[in-house]
Short mmCIF file of C-alpha atoms in Angstrom, two decimals:
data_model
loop_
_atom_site.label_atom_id
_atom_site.label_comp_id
_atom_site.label_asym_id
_atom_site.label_seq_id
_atom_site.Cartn_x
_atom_site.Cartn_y
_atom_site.Cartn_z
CA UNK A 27 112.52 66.14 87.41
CA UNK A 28 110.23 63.40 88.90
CA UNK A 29 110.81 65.26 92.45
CA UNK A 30 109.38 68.61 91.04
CA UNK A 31 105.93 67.25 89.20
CA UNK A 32 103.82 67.05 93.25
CA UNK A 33 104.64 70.55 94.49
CA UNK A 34 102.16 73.13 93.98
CA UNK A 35 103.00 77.06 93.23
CA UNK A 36 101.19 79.30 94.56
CA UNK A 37 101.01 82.90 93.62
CA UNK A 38 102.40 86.20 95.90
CA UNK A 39 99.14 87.98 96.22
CA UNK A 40 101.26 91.36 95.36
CA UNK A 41 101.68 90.56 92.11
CA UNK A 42 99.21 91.68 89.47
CA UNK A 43 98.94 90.44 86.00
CA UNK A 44 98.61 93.07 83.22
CA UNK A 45 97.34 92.86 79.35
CA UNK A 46 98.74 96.08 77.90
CA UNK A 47 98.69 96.64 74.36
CA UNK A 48 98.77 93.03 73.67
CA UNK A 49 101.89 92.43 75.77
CA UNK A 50 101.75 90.92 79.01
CA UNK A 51 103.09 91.58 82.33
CA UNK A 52 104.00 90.52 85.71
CA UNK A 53 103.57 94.23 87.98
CA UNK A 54 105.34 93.47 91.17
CA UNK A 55 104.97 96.49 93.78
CA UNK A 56 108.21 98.66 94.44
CA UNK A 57 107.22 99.10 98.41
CA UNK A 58 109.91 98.72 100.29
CA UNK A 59 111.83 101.97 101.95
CA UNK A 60 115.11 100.91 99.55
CA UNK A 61 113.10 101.19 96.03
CA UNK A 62 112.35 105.41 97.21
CA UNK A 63 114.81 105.59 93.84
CA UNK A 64 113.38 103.16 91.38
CA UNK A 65 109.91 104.25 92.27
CA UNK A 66 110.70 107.67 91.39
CA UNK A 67 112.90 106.58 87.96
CA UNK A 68 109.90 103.64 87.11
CA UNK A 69 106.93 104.35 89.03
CA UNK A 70 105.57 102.26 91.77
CA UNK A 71 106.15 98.91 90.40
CA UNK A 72 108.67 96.71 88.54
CA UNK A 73 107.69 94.79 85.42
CA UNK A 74 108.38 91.66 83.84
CA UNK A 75 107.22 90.53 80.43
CA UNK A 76 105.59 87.34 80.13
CA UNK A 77 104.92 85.84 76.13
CA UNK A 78 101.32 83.63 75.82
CA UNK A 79 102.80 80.69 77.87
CA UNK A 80 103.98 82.31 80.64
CA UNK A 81 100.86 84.50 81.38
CA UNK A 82 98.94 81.06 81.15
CA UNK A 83 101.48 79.41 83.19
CA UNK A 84 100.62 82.49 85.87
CA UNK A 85 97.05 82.01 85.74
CA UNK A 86 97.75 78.40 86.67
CA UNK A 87 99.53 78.77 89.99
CA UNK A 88 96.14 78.90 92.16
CA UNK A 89 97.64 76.87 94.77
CA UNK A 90 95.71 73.77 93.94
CA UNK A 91 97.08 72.54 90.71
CA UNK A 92 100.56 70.35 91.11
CA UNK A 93 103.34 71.03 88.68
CA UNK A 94 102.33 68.34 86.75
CA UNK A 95 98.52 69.17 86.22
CA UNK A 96 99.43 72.57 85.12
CA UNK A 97 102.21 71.03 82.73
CA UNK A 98 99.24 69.05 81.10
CA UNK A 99 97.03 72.09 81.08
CA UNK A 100 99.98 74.41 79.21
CA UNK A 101 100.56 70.16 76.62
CA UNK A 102 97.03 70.64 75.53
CA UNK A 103 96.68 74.18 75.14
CA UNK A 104 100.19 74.61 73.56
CA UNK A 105 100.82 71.33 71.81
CA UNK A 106 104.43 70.88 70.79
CA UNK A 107 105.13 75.09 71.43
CA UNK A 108 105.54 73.96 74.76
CA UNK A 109 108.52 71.31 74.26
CA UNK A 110 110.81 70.73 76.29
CA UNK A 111 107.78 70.80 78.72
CA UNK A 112 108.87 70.56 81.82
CA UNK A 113 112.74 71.28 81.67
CA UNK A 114 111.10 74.61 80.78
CA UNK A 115 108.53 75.07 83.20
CA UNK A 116 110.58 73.87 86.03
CA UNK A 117 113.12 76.33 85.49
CA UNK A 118 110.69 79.21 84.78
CA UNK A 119 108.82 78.11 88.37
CA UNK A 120 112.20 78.59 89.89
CA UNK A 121 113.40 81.42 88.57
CA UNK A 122 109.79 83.10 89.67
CA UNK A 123 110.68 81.41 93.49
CA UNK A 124 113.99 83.50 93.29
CA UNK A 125 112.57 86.51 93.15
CA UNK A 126 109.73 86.07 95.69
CA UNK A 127 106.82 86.11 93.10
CA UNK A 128 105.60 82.31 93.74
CA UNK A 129 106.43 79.84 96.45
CA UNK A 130 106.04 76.04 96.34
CA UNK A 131 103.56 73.88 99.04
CA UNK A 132 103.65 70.11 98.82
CA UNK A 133 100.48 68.37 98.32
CA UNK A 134 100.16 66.94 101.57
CA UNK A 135 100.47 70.54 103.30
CA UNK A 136 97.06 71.50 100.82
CA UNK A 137 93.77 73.14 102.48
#
């Protein structure tokens, strides 16, 4: 886990963060020639639902903050809601890097 706590994700510009009727939401854009179908079932972008952490967690990933500061930023504003800590914000970060939506820089390759 150690390994993880340095790198620093940083947001795809594409995706938009949404507050709709109290739920939020990751909008990631349907452009590519292959989603002609899903943008006509769904409109032009996919969705994912994020709870309270997660949309905090999103706000987080400016591309300054390492893993760890925004860990400590999610401890202080969530207390003990956000145990397991970082199991669960590890695996969230990577599971957003799957799907294109964040990427990971190392510190020393920082602005």
């Amino acid at each position: 886990m150690e390994e993880y706590m340095n790198l620093v994700p940083v947001r795809n510009e594409k995706i938009e963060l949404k507050k709709v009727e109290g739920r939020y939401y990751l909008l990631i854009p349907m452009d590519s020639k292959l989603d002609f179908l899903a943008r006509r079932l769904h409109g032009d972008y996919r969705r994912i639902e994020l709870d309270e952490m997660g949309a905090y967690a999103w706000e987080l990933y400016d591309g300054r903050r390492t893993v760890k500061e925004i860990g400590k930023a999610l401890k202080a504003r969530f207390g003990e809601d956000a145990e397991p800590l970082y199991e669960r914000l590890v695996t969230f970060l990577f599971e957003l890097a799957k799907r294109y939506l964040i990427e990971f820089k190392r510190t020393d390759e920082l602005d």
